[in-house]
C-alpha positions as a printed NumPy array, in Angstrom:
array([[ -7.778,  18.478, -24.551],
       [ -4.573,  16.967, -23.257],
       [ -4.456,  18.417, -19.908],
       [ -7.08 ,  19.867, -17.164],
       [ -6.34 ,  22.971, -15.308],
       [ -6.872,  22.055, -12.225],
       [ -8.56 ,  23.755,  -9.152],
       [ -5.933,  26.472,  -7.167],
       [ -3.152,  24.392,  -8.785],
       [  0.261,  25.847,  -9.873],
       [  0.078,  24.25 , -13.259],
       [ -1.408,  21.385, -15.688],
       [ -2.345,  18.375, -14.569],
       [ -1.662,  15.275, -16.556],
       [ -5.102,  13.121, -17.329],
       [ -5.029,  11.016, -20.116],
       [ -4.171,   7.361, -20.378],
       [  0.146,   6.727, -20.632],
       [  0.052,   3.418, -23.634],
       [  3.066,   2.613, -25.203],
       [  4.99 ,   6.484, -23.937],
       [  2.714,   8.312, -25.128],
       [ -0.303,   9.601, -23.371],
       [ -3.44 ,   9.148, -24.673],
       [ -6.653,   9.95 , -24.652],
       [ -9.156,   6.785, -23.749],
       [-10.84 ,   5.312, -26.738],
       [-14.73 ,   6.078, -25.469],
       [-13.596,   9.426, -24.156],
       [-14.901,   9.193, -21.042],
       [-13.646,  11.024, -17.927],
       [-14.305,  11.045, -13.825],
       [-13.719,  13.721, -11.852],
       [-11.223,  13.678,  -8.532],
       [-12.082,  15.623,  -5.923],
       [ -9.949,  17.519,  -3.098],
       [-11.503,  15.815,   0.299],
       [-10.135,  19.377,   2.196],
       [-12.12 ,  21.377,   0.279],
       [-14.72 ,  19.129,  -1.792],
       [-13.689,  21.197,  -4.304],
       [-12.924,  18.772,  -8.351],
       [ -9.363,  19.252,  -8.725],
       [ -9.622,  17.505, -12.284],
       [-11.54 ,  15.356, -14.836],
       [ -9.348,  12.241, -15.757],
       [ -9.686,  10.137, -18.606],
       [-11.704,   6.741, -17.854],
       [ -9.518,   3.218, -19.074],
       [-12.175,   0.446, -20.32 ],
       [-11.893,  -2.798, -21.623],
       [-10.873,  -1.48 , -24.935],
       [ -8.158,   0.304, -23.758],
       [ -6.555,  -2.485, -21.362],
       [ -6.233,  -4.163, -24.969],
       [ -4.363,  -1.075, -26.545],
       [ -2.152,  -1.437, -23.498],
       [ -1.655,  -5.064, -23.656],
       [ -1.12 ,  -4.777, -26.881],
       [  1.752,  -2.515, -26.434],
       [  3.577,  -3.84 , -23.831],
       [  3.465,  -7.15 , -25.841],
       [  4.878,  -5.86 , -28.707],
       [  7.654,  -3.881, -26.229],
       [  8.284,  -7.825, -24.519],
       [ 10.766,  -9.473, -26.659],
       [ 13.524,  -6.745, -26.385],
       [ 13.267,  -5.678, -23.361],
       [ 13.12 ,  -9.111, -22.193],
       [ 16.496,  -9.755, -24.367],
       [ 18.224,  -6.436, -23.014],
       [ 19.92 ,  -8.08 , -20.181],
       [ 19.044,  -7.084, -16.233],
       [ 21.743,  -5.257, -16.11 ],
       [ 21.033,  -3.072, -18.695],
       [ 17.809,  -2.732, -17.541],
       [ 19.084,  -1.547, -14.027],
       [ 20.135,   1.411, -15.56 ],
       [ 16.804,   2.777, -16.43 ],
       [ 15.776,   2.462, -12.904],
       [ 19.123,   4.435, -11.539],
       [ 17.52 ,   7.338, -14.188],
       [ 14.304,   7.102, -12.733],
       [ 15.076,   7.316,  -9.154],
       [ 17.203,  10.472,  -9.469],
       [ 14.291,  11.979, -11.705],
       [ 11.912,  10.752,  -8.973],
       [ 13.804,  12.305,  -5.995],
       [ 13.56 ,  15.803,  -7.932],
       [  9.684,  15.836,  -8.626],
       [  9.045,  15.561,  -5.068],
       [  7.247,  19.251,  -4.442],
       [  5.394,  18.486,  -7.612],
       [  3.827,  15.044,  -6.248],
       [  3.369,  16.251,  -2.62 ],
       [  1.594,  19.048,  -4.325],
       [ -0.689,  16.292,  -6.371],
       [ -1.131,  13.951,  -3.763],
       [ -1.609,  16.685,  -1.335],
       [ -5.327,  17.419,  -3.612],
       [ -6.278,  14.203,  -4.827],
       [ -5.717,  12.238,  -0.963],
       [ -5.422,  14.371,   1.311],
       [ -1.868,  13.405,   2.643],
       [  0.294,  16.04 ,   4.269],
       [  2.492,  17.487,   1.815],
       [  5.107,  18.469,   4.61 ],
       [  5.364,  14.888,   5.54 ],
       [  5.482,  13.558,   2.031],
       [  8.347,  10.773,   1.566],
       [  6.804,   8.467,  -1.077],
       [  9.509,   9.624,  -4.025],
       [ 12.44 ,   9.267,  -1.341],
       [ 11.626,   6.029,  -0.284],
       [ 10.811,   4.496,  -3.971],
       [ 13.427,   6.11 ,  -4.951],
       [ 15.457,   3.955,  -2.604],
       [ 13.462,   0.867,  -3.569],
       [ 13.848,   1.701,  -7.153],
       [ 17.973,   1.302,  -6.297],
       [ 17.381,  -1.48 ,  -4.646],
       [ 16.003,  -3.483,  -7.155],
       [ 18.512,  -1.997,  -9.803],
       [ 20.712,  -3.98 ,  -7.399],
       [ 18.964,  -7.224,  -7.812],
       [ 19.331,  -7.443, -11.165],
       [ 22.672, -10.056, -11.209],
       [ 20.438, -11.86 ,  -8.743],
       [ 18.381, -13.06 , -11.351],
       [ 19.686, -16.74 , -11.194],
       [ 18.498, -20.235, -10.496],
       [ 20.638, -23.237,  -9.805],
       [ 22.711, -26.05 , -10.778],
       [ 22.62 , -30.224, -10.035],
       [ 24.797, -32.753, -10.686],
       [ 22.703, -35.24 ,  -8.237],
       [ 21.409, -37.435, -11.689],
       [ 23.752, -39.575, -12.97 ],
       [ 25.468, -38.783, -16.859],
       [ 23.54 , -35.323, -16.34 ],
       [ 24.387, -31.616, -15.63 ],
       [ 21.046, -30.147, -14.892],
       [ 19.936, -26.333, -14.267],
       [ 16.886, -24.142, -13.268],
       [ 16.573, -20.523, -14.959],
       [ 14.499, -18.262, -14.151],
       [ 12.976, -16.368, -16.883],
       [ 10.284, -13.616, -17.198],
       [  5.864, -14.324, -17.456],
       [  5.566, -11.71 , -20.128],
       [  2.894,  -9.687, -19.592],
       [  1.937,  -8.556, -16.468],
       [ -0.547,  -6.487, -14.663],
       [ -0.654,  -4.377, -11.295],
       [ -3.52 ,  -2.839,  -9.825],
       [ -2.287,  -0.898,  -6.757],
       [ -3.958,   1.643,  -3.961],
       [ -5.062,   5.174,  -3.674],
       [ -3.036,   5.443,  -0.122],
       [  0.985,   5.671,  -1.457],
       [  0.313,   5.628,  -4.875],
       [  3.883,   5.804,  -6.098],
       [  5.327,   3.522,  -3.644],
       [  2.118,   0.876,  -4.444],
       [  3.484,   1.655,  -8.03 ],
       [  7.544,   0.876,  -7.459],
       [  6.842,  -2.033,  -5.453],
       [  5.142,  -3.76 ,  -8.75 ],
       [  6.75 ,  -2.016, -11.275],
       [ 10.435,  -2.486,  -9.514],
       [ 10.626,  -6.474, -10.076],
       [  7.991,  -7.063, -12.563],
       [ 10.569,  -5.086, -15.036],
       [ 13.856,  -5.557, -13.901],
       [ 12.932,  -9.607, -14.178],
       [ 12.034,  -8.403, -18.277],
       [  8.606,  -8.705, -18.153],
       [  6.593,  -5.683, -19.191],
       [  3.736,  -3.761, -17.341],
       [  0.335,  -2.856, -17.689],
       [ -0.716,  -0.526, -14.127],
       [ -3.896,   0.683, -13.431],
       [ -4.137,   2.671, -10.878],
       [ -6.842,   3.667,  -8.038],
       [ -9.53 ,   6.285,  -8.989],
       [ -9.185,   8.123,  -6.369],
       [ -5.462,   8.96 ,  -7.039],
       [ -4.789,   8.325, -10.594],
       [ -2.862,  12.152, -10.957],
       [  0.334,  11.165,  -9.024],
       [  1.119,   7.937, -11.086],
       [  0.238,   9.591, -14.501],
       [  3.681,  11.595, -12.955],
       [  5.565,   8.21 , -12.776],
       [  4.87 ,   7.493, -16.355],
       [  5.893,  10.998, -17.64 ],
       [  9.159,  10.411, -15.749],
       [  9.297,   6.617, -16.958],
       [  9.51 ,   8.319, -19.977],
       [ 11.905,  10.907, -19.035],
       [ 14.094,   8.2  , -18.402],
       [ 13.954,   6.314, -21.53 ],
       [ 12.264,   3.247, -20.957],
       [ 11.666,   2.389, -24.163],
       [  7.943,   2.603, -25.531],
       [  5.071,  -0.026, -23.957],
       [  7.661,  -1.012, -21.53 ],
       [  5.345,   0.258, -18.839],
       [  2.17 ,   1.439, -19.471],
       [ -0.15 ,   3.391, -17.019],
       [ -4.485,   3.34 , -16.945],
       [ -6.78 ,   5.455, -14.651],
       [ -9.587,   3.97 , -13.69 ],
       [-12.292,   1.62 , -11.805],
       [-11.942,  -2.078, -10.7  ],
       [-14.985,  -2.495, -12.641],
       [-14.92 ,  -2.92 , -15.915],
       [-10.547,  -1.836, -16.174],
       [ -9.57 ,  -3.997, -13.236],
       [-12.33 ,  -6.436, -14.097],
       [-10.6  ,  -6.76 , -17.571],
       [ -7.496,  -7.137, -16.786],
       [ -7.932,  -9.536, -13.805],
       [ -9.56 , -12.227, -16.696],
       [ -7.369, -10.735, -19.873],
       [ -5.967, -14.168, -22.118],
       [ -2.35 , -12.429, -22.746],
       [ -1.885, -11.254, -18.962],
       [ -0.08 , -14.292, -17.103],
       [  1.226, -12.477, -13.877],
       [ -0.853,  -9.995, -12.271],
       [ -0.248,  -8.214,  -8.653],
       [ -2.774,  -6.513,  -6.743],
       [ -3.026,  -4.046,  -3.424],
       [ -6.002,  -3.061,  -1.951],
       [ -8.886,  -4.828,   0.176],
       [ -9.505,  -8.729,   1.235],
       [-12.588,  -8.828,  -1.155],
       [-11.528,  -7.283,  -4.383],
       [ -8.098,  -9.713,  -3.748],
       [-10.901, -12.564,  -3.655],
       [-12.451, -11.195,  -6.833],
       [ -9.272, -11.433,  -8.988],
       [ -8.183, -14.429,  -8.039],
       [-11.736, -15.872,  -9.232],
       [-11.373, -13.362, -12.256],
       [ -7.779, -15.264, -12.927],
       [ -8.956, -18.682, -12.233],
       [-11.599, -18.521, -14.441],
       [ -9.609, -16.841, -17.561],
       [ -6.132, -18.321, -18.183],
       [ -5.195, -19.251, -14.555],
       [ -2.368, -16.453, -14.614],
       [ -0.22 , -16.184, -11.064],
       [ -1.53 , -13.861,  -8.776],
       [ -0.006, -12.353,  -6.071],
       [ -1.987,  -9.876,  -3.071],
       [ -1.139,  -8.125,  -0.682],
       [ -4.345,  -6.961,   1.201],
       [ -5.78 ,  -5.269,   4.839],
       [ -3.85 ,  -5.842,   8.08 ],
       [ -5.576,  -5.375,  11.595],
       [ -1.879,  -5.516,  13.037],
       [ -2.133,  -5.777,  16.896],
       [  0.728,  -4.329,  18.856],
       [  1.275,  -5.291,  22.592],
       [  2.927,  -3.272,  25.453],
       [  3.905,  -5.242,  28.305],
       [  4.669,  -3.611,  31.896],
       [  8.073,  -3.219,  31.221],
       [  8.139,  -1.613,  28.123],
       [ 10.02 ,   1.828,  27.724],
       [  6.706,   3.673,  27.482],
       [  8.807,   6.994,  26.228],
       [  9.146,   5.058,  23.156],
       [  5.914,   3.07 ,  23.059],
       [  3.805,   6.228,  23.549],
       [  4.561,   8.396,  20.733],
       [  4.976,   4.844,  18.558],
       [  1.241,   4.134,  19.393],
       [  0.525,   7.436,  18.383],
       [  1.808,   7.974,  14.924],
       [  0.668,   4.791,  13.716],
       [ -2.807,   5.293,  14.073],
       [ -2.788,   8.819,  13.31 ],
       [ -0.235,   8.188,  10.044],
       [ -2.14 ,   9.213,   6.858],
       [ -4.953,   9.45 ,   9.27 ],
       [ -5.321,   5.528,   9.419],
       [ -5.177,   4.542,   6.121],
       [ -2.141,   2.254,   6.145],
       [ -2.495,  -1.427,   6.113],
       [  0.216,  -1.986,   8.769],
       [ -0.937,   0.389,  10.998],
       [ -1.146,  -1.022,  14.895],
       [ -5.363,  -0.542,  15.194],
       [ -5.221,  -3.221,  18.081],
       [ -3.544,  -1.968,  21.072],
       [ -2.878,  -3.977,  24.218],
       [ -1.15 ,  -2.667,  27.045],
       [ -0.64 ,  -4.624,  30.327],
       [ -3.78 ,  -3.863,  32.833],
       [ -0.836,  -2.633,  35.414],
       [  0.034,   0.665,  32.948],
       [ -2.842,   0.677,  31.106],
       [ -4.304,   3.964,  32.467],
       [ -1.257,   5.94 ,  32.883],
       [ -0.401,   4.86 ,  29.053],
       [ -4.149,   6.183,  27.785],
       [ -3.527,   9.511,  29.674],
       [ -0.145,   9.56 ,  27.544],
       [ -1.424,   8.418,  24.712],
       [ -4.261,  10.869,  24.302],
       [ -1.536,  13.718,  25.274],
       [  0.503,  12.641,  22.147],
       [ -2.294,  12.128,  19.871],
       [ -3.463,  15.529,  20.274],
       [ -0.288,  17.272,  20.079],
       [  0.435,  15.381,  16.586],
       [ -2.782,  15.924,  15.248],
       [ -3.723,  19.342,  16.053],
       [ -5.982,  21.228,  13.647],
       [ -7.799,  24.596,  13.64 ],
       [-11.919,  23.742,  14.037],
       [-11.926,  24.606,  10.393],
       [ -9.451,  21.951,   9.247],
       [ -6.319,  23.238,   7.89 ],
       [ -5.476,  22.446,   4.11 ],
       [ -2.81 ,  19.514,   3.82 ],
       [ -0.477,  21.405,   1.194],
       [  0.218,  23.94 ,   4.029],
       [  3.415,  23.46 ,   6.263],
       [  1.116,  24.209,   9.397],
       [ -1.247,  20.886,   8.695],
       [ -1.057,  18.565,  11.019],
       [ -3.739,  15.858,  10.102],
       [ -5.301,  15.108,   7.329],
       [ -8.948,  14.747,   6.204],
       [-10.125,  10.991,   4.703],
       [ -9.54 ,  10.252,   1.062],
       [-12.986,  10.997,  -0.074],
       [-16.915,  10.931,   1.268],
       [-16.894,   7.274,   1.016],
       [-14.262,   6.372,   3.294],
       [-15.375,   9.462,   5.75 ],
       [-19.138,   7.713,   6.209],
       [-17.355,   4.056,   6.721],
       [-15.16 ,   5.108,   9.145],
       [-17.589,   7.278,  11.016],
       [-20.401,   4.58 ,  10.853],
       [-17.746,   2.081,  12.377],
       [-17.168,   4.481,  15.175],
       [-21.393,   4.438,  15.78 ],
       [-21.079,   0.563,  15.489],
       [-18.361,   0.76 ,  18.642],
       [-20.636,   2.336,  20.722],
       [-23.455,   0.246,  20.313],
       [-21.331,  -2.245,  21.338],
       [-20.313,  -1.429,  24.728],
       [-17.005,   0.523,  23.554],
       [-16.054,   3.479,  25.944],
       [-15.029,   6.724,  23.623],
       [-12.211,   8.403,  25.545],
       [-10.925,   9.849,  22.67 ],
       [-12.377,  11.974,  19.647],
       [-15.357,   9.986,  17.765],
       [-16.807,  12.954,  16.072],
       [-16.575,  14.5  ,  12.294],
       [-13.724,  17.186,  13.113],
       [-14.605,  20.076,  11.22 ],
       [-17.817,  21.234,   8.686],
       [-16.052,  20.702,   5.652],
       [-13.478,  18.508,   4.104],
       [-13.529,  14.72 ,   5.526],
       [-12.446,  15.253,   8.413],
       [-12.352,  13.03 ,  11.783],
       [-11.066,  13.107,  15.188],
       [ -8.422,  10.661,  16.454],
       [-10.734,   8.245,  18.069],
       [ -9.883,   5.897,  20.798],
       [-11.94 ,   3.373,  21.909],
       [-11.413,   1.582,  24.9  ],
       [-11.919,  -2.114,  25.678],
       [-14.351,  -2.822,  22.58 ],
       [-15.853,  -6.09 ,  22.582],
       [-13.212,  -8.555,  21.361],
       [-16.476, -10.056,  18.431],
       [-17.507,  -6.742,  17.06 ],
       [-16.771,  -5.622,  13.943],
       [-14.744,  -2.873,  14.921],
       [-12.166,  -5.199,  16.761],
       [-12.451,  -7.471,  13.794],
       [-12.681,  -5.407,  10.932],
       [-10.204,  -3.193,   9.075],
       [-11.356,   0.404,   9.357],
       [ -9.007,   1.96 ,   7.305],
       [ -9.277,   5.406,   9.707],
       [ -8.144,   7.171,  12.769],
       [ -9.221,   4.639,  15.306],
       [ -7.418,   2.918,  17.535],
       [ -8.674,  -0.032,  19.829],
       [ -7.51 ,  -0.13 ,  23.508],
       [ -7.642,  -3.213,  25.017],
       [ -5.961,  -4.609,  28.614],
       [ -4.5  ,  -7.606,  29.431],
       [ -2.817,  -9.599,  32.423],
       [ -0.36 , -12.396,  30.922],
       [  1.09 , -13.519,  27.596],
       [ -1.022, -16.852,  26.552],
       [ -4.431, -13.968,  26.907],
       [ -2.971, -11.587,  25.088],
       [ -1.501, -13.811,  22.377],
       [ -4.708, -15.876,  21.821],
       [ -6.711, -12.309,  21.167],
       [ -3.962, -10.792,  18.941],
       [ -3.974, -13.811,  17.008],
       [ -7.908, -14.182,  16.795],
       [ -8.158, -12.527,  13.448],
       [ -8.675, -13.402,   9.612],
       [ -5.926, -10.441,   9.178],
       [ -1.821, -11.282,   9.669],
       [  0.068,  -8.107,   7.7  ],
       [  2.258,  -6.728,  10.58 ],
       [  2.406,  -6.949,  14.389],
       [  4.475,  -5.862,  17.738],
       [  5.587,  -5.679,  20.888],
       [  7.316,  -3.466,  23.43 ],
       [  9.335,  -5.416,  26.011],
       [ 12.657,  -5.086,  27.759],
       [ 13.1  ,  -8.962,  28.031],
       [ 14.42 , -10.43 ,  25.123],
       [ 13.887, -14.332,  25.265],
       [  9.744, -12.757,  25.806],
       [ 10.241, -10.515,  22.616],
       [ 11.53 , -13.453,  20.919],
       [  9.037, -16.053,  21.797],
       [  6.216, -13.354,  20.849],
       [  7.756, -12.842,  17.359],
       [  7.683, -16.734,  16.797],
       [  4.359, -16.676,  18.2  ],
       [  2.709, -14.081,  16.406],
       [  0.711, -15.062,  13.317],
       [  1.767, -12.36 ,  10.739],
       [  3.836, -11.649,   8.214],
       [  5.727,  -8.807,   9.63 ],
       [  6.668,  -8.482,  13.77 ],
       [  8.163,  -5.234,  15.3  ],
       [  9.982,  -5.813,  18.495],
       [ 10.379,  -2.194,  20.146],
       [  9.56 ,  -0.527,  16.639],
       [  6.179,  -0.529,  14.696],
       [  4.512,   0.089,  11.584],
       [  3.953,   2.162,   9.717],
       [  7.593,   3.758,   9.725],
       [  9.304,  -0.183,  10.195],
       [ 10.077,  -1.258,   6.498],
       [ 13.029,  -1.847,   4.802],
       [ 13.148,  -2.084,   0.911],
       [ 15.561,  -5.244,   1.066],
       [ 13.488,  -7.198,   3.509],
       [ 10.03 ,  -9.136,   2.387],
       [  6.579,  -7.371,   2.667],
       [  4.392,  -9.871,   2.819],
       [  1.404, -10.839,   4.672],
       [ -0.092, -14.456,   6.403],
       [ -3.41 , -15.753,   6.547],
       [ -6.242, -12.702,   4.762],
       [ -3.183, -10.234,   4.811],
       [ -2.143, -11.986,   1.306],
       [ -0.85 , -14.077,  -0.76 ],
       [  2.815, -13.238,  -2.423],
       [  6.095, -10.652,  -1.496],
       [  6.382,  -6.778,  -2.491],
       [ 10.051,  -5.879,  -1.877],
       [ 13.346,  -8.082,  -1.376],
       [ 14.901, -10.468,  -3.444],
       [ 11.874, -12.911,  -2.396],
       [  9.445, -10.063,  -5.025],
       [ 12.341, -10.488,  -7.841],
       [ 11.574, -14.628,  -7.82 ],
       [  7.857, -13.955,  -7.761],
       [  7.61 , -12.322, -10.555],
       [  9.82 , -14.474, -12.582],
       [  8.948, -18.484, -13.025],
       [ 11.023, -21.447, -12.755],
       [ 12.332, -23.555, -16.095],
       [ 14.466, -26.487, -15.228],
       [ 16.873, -28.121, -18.157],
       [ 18.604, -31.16 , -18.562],
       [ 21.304, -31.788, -20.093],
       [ 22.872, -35.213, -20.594],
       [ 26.738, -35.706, -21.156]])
């Protein structure tokens, strides 16, 4: 069958495999379902990429590499100008589909806008593609091009799907190389959209290709695949690990990662709390936690620290209400949404348990929120000890950690004491302090008087320090990693 009908939705859903524009169903046949985590309800059974498939794909994109590559950036740029007015217009369709397969509101839904900004952006970049010239060696002119790998891979999240997908796709292609994208199994529907408007568009066929699937065997195989020489990966610190081994021990293709954040944020006692309040708020409570950049450390100066908790929880609550029976995150009336699936519901609710045992103070939430659907309360927990896991480890949920402080060098020293450096901040009214903490801070990313997750910028670098990664999504900096260095010379 090409399609599934899927469960209470308002029309087919795509599931096959997208190889070479057309989409196809996988070789062995095999299928996994997706599930709605609001209602636990399967919304549809998708068709399963293995090994033998991420060779059909590879394949095609290989055989799509030389002309694409010898099209010219600029006439690749117009593709993407195609595909980011197409992707502006099927935004009720994937709010609808992301709405069932994650969870995420569909009233707050801004992944198409936004990658369709990015998608401009690098469209932009494409007369960027240069190196550089020398005349330093004597009876020489010498030059460094930069040309495409080839082949490349991209294994991205369940969390933003499409943006996950635009920040590989954007300058893996525009550079000429061609794509093979597999995304997460828990939200394969909404990019399976992507490649029907890639399509739309004209890209011509194996250009970009698009698997569903698991890290293990799809991932597996195209982490240690002989013809893939660039490959770029989202997700967590350990799979990251797992591909670079994967890579290392195959042909020693480039990898680039960008992985889990445990981004601290620190409010000192003369921040402008009217700002830093509702801040705090919607970046723990944003896609109910699961965001990388989200600010899950919180310190606030010891001298506002209880008047800033009684705000806090205020805020929370007010941008999080639900009804005791959850409220389903395609309606306009949603206001938080359940965990991606029963997985991530028992992690996050087992770290919670964990922060009690050790010594943390629950003055917020902790509990499963409704019966059904994944549900959890916005959980605060205050002063956790600084060792535990749940100051240490990502949690990937709705829980924040509130911790005091009384002078910079403390507070730095903690909010650096961490494998993780994706994004961190501050709220201060001095500006040589807000400048001295954004040189101090050991991460990728700093917010001074902003945070995560609404602080991005498509022409500015997304990159992480330290566990947080290894590589750049966005900016001209993503446009040179995916493209390598030759240098010529020329004598005269």
């Amino acid at each position: 069958m090409p399609v599934h009908e899927g469960a209470k939705t308002s029309g087919k859903i795509e599931t096959r495999l997208f190889i070479n524009n057309e989409f196809v169903e996988s070789i062995s046949g095999k299928t996994f379902d997706v599930f709605n985590p609001y209602s636990e309800e399967k919304v549809a059974s998708v068709y399963e990429a293995l090994p033998e498939d991420v060779d059909k794909a590879v394949d095609a994109a290989e055989a799509a590499l030389p002309a694409w590559e010898e099209m010219g950036a600029i006439a690749r740029a117009e593709y993407y100008y195609k595909l980011a007015d197409l992707l502006e217009a099927a935004g009720p369709e994937l709010a609808e589909l992301e709405s069932k397969e994650t969870g995420q509101l569909a009233s707050r839904y801004r992944e198409n806008a936004v990658g369709a900004k990015g998608l401009r952006m690098f469209a932009g970049l494409a007369s960027d593609l240069n190196g550089a010239t020398s005349l330093a060696m004597p009876g020489h002119v010498n030059m460094v091009i930069r040309q495409p790998y080839g082949v490349c891979g991209a294994i991205v999240p369940w969390n933003v799907p499409i943006l996950a997908a635009i920040f590989k796709m954007g300058p893996a292609l525009i550079g000429g190389n061609t794509l093979v994208l597999k995304s997460s199994e828990k939200s394969p529907l909404t990019a399976l959209v992507l490649a029907r408007l890639v399509k739309e568009a004209g890209f011509p066929p194996g250009v970009f290709n698009v698997l569903s699937g698991y890290g293990n065997p799809a991932g597996a195989a195209m982490a240690s695949h002989m013809k893939i020489r660039k490959i770029g990966f989202t997700g967590s610190a350990r799979t990251g690990r797992l591909i670079k081994e994967a890579a290392a021990k195959s042909n020693l293709k480039r990898v680039s990662l960008e992985l889990g954040g445990k981004s601290p944020l620190i409010i000192f006692d003369d921040a402008n709390l009217e700002a830093a309040i509702p801040a705090a708020a919607i970046s723990i409570i944003a896609l109910t936690g699961q965001v990388c950049i989200a600010s899950s450390r919180l310190y606030v100066h010891s001298s506002i620290a209880d008047v800033f908790q009684e705000k806090l929880i205020q805020a929370i609550k007010k941008m999080s209400a639900n009804s005791p029976e959850g409220v389903d995150p395609s309606s306009p009336e949603a206001m938080h949404q359940p965990q991606v699936d029963k997985a991530q519901f028992e992690n996050v609710l087992k770290y919670i348990e964990l922060a009690k045992e050790s010594g943390g103070e629950i003055v917020l939430g902790g509990k499963r929120q409704t019966e059904k659907g994944y549900f959890i309360e916005p959980t605060i927990i205050r002063n956790p000890d600084h060792d535990s896991r749940v100051s240490k480890e990502e949690i990937f949920g709705p829980v924040l950690c509130f911790n005091t402080f009384e002078d910079e060098d403390e507070v730095m020293k903690r909010a650096n004491d961490s494998e993780y450096g994706l994004f961190a901040s501050l709220y201060t009214k001095d500006i040589s302090r807000a400048m001295r903490i954004a040189k101090r801070f050991e991460s990728g990313m700093v917010g001074v008087n902003t945070t995560s997750p609404m602080t991005t910028a498509p022409d500015m670098p997304f990159s992480g320090w330290k566990a947080s990664g290894d590589g750049v999504d966005l900016s001209k900096a993503s446009l040179d990693l995916w493209t390598q260095m030759k240098t010529i010379y020329i004598k005269i």
